[in-house]
Amino acid sequence: MKQTRILVADDDPLAVNALSSLLNNAEDMTVVATAFDGQQALDRLDTVDVDLVLADIHMPKLDGVALLSEILAKDDPPVFISITALASEKSALKVIEMGGSGYILKSQPPEMIIASLREAMNGGVVVAPHAMNWIAQRLATSSSVNSSLKASVDEAAEQKHLSDSESEVLILLCRGLGNQEIADRLFYSESMIKKHVSQLMKSFGVHSRLELVVSVLNRQWK
C-alpha cells in the first residue's frame, strides 16, 4: 500500500507529537518530517519528499496562509491542509480561495481528521463541518471568477448536461443555501434536494458540497 508522506507543522510540540502519533497509526500514512514554525516547514520541503503538509494556521515566522503562498509557488506543490484550535471564518476562506485543500479543527474526532487527509489526497476540498455553508456562501460573493455566478453555473450545466432542476439546485447551492432552504425556494421535498445534490457531486466527480461549489465557481470541473 502506497503511504502518504506528511509534514506536520505546529508551534506547539505537544500538538506535533499528538498529530504525528495519530497519522503514523493510519496504515496509509507516515509522518516524514515535522516543523515548529512556518519557515522551518518551508525549509523541510527542500530536503524531504512530501505529499501533504498539515500545518497550524497560527505559527511564528510564517503563518499558515503565508506558508501556503510559498508552497504554491513551488513546482508540483504538495497538498496543503491547515489545522487550528480556534476556527476563523476569514482565514478558512483565505486558505480555500488561495488553493489550499482543507481547513480542519484539532478538536475534530481523530477519524474525521484522518478521513479529511484521505479526501484531500483524492483531490477533495475539506472544511470543518460548521464552517462549510458559510464558506460556500462567501465564495459565491467573493470568488475570483471573472464572470457572474449564473454564467458559471450555465457553463457547468452545459458541459455536464444538467437538467433544469439540477441547474436550479446548483445555483442555490453555490449561493450557500442548505438543503431545506433550497427545498423551500424550489417547492421540492428535502429528500429530492438531497438526491439532486448527490447526483451533482457524482456528475462533477467531487466528494463534498464545498468541493462542488469550488469546482463550479472556479470552473474546474472534470
Coordinates of C-alpha atoms in Angstrom, one line a residue:
M1 CA 0.0 0.0 0.0
K2 CA 1.3 3.4 -1.0
Q3 CA 1.7 5.7 2.0
T4 CA 1.0 9.4 2.0
R5 CA 4.2 11.2 3.2
I6 CA 3.2 14.0 5.5
L7 CA 4.9 17.0 7.0
V8 CA 3.3 18.2 10.3
A9 CA 3.9 21.9 11.3
D10 CA 2.8 23.4 14.6
D11 CA 4.5 25.7 17.1
D12 CA 3.1 23.6 19.9
P13 CA 5.3 20.5 20.4
L14 CA 2.5 18.6 22.1
A15 CA 0.3 19.1 19.0
V16 CA 3.1 18.0 16.7
N17 CA 3.6 14.8 18.8
A18 CA -0.2 14.1 19.0
L19 CA -0.8 14.6 15.3
S20 CA 2.3 12.6 14.3
S21 CA 1.2 9.7 16.5
L22 CA -2.3 9.8 15.1
L23 CA -1.2 9.9 11.5
N24 CA 1.5 7.2 11.9
N25 CA -1.1 4.9 13.3
A26 CA -3.0 5.1 10.0
E27 CA -1.9 2.3 7.7
D28 CA -1.7 4.5 4.6
M29 CA 0.1 7.5 6.2
T30 CA 3.5 8.3 7.5
V31 CA 5.0 11.5 9.0
V32 CA 8.3 12.0 7.3
A33 CA 9.1 15.5 8.8
T34 CA 8.0 17.9 11.5
A35 CA 8.4 21.6 12.0
F36 CA 7.7 24.1 14.7
D37 CA 7.3 27.3 12.6
G38 CA 6.4 28.2 9.1
Q39 CA 9.9 28.9 7.9
Q40 CA 11.2 25.6 9.3
A41 CA 8.4 23.8 7.4
L42 CA 9.3 25.6 4.2
D43 CA 13.0 24.6 4.7
R44 CA 12.0 21.0 5.3
L45 CA 10.3 20.8 1.9
D46 CA 13.7 21.4 0.3
T47 CA 15.1 18.3 1.7
V48 CA 12.2 15.8 2.2
D49 CA 9.8 14.4 -0.3
V50 CA 6.3 15.3 1.0
D51 CA 2.9 14.5 -0.4
L52 CA 0.9 16.6 2.1
V53 CA 1.5 19.4 4.5
L54 CA -0.6 19.6 7.6
A55 CA 0.1 23.0 9.2
D56 CA -1.3 25.1 12.0
I57 CA -2.7 28.3 10.8
H58 CA -1.1 30.4 13.6
M59 CA 2.7 30.0 13.6
P60 CA 5.7 32.3 14.1
K61 CA 7.9 33.4 11.2
L62 CA 5.4 32.2 8.5
D63 CA 1.8 31.6 9.5
G64 CA -0.3 29.0 7.7
V65 CA -1.5 31.4 5.0
A66 CA 2.0 32.7 4.2
L67 CA 3.3 29.2 4.2
L68 CA 0.6 28.1 1.7
S69 CA 1.5 31.0 -0.6
E70 CA 5.2 29.9 -0.6
I71 CA 4.3 26.3 -1.2
L72 CA 2.0 27.1 -4.1
A73 CA 4.9 28.9 -5.8
K74 CA 6.8 25.6 -5.9
D75 CA 6.9 23.2 -8.9
D76 CA 4.5 20.3 -8.1
P77 CA 3.5 21.5 -4.7
P78 CA 2.2 19.1 -2.0
V79 CA -1.4 19.1 -0.9
F80 CA -1.9 21.6 1.9
I81 CA -4.4 21.4 4.8
S82 CA -4.5 23.9 7.6
I83 CA -5.4 22.8 11.1
T84 CA -6.3 25.1 14.0
A85 CA -7.7 25.0 17.6
L86 CA -9.7 28.2 17.0
A87 CA -11.7 28.4 13.8
S88 CA -11.7 31.7 11.9
E89 CA -14.0 32.1 9.0
K90 CA -11.8 34.7 7.5
S91 CA -8.7 32.5 7.5
A92 CA -10.7 29.5 6.3
L93 CA -12.0 31.4 3.3
K94 CA -8.5 32.7 2.6
V95 CA -7.0 29.2 2.6
I96 CA -9.6 27.8 0.3
E97 CA -9.6 30.7 -2.1
M98 CA -5.8 30.5 -2.4
G99 CA -5.9 26.9 -3.4
G100 CA -5.5 25.0 -0.1
S101 CA -7.2 21.6 0.1
G102 CA -8.6 22.0 3.6
Y103 CA -9.3 23.8 6.8
I104 CA -9.9 21.5 9.8
L105 CA -10.0 21.7 13.6
K106 CA -7.8 20.0 16.1
S107 CA -11.0 19.3 18.1
Q108 CA -12.5 17.1 15.4
P109 CA -12.6 13.4 16.1
P110 CA -9.4 11.6 15.1
E111 CA -11.2 9.5 12.5
M112 CA -12.5 12.7 10.9
I113 CA -9.0 14.2 10.7
I114 CA -7.7 11.0 9.0
A115 CA -10.7 11.0 6.6
S116 CA -10.1 14.6 5.7
L117 CA -6.5 14.0 4.8
R118 CA -7.5 11.0 2.7
E119 CA -10.2 13.0 0.9
A120 CA -7.7 15.8 0.2
M121 CA -5.2 13.4 -1.3
N122 CA -8.0 12.2 -3.6
G123 CA -8.5 15.7 -4.9
G124 CA -11.2 16.8 -2.5
V125 CA -11.6 20.1 -0.5
V126 CA -12.3 19.5 3.2
V127 CA -13.6 22.0 5.7
A128 CA -14.7 21.8 9.3
P129 CA -18.5 21.0 9.0
H130 CA -19.8 24.0 10.9
A131 CA -17.9 26.4 8.5
M132 CA -18.9 24.8 5.2
N133 CA -22.1 26.6 4.4
W134 CA -20.6 29.9 5.5
I135 CA -17.6 29.4 3.2
A136 CA -19.8 28.3 0.3
Q137 CA -21.9 31.5 0.7
R138 CA -18.8 33.7 0.9
L139 CA -17.2 32.1 -2.1
A140 CA -20.3 32.8 -4.1
T141 CA -19.9 36.5 -3.4
S142 CA -16.1 36.9 -3.2
S143 CA -14.8 34.3 -5.7
S144 CA -12.2 35.5 -8.1
V145 CA -14.1 34.1 -11.1
N146 CA -14.3 36.7 -13.8
S147 CA -18.0 36.3 -14.7
S148 CA -21.3 36.1 -12.8
L149 CA -22.4 33.1 -10.7
K150 CA -25.2 32.4 -13.2
A151 CA -22.8 32.3 -16.1
S152 CA -20.5 29.9 -14.3
V153 CA -23.4 27.6 -13.5
D154 CA -24.8 27.9 -17.0
E155 CA -21.5 26.8 -18.4
A156 CA -21.2 23.9 -16.0
A157 CA -24.7 22.8 -16.7
E158 CA -24.0 22.8 -20.5
Q159 CA -20.8 20.8 -20.0
K160 CA -22.3 18.3 -17.7
H161 CA -25.7 18.1 -19.4
L162 CA -27.6 19.0 -16.3
S163 CA -31.4 19.1 -16.2
D164 CA -33.2 22.4 -15.5
S165 CA -34.0 21.3 -11.9
E166 CA -30.3 20.2 -11.3
S167 CA -29.2 23.7 -12.6
E168 CA -31.6 25.4 -10.2
V169 CA -30.4 23.4 -7.3
L170 CA -26.8 24.0 -8.2
I171 CA -27.1 27.8 -8.4
L172 CA -28.7 27.9 -4.9
L173 CA -26.1 25.5 -3.6
C174 CA -23.4 27.9 -4.9
R175 CA -25.1 30.7 -3.0
G176 CA -24.6 28.9 0.3
L177 CA -28.2 27.6 0.9
G178 CA -28.8 24.4 2.8
N179 CA -31.0 21.6 1.6
Q180 CA -34.1 22.8 3.4
E181 CA -33.7 26.3 2.2
I182 CA -33.3 25.1 -1.4
A183 CA -36.3 22.9 -1.0
D184 CA -38.4 25.8 0.3
R185 CA -37.3 28.0 -2.6
L186 CA -38.0 25.4 -5.3
F187 CA -41.0 23.8 -3.7
Y188 CA -39.4 20.4 -3.6
S189 CA -39.1 18.0 -0.8
E190 CA -35.8 18.0 1.2
S191 CA -35.3 14.4 0.2
M192 CA -35.5 15.4 -3.5
I193 CA -32.9 18.1 -2.9
K194 CA -30.6 15.6 -1.3
K195 CA -30.9 13.3 -4.3
H196 CA -30.1 16.2 -6.7
V197 CA -27.1 17.2 -4.6
S198 CA -25.8 13.6 -4.6
Q199 CA -26.2 13.4 -8.3
L200 CA -24.5 16.7 -8.9
M201 CA -21.5 15.6 -6.8
K202 CA -21.4 12.4 -8.8
S203 CA -21.6 14.3 -12.1
F204 CA -18.7 16.6 -11.2
G205 CA -16.6 13.9 -9.6
V206 CA -16.4 15.5 -6.2
H207 CA -16.7 14.3 -2.7
S208 CA -18.4 17.2 -0.8
R209 CA -20.8 20.1 -1.3
L210 CA -18.0 22.6 -0.8
E211 CA -15.8 20.9 -3.4
L212 CA -18.7 21.1 -5.8
V213 CA -19.1 24.8 -5.2
V214 CA -15.4 25.5 -5.6
S215 CA -15.4 23.4 -8.8
V216 CA -18.2 25.4 -10.3
L217 CA -17.2 28.8 -9.2
N218 CA -13.6 28.3 -10.4
R219 CA -14.6 26.3 -13.5
Q220 CA -12.5 23.4 -12.5
W221 CA -14.9 20.6 -13.4
K222 CA -13.5 17.5 -14.9

